[in-house]
Amino acid sequence: CNVLGAGFGTQPTTNTGSSLIDSIVWVKPGGECDGTSNTSSPRYDAHCGL
């Protein structure tokens, strides 16, 4: 699902401005869904469809 009001956040970068953080990455493509708002689905996610 794509939670209402959610955004993409910080772009991937190695310029983090912190000596404690090496890089910021996206683990998967933006907009790729992990769940559904269909309550009968095994992949139901209560955060979907908010």
Coordinates of C-alpha atoms in Angstrom, one line a residue:
C1 CA 0.0 0.0 0.0
N2 CA 1.0 3.6 -0.3
V3 CA 0.0 5.3 3.0
L4 CA -1.9 8.5 2.5
G5 CA 0.4 11.5 3.0
A6 CA 3.6 9.5 2.8
G7 CA 6.5 10.7 0.8
F8 CA 9.8 9.5 -0.6
G9 CA 12.0 11.2 1.9
T10 CA 15.7 11.8 1.5
Q11 CA 17.3 10.9 -1.8
P12 CA 19.9 8.1 -1.7
T13 CA 23.3 9.6 -1.0
T14 CA 26.7 9.1 0.5
N15 CA 26.9 12.7 1.5
T16 CA 25.1 12.4 4.9
G17 CA 26.7 15.1 6.9
S18 CA 27.4 12.6 9.7
S19 CA 30.5 10.7 10.6
L20 CA 28.2 8.0 12.0
I21 CA 26.2 7.4 8.8
D22 CA 27.9 6.1 5.7
S23 CA 25.0 6.4 3.3
I24 CA 21.3 6.7 2.9
V25 CA 19.7 4.2 0.5
W26 CA 16.3 3.0 -0.6
V27 CA 16.0 -0.7 -0.1
K28 CA 13.4 -1.2 -2.8
P29 CA 11.9 0.9 -5.6
G30 CA 9.7 3.8 -4.4
G31 CA 6.0 3.1 -4.7
E32 CA 6.4 -0.7 -4.6
C33 CA 3.7 -2.1 -2.3
D34 CA 4.1 -4.5 0.6
G35 CA 0.5 -4.8 1.7
T36 CA -3.2 -4.3 0.9
S37 CA -6.2 -2.7 2.5
N38 CA -8.3 -5.8 1.6
T39 CA -9.0 -7.3 5.1
S40 CA -9.5 -10.8 3.6
S41 CA -6.0 -10.9 2.1
P42 CA -3.1 -12.7 3.8
R43 CA -1.0 -9.5 3.0
Y44 CA -3.5 -7.2 4.8
D45 CA -1.9 -4.2 6.4
A46 CA -3.9 -2.0 8.7
H47 CA -1.9 1.0 7.7
C48 CA -3.0 0.7 4.1
G49 CA -6.0 2.8 3.0
L50 CA -5.7 5.2 5.9

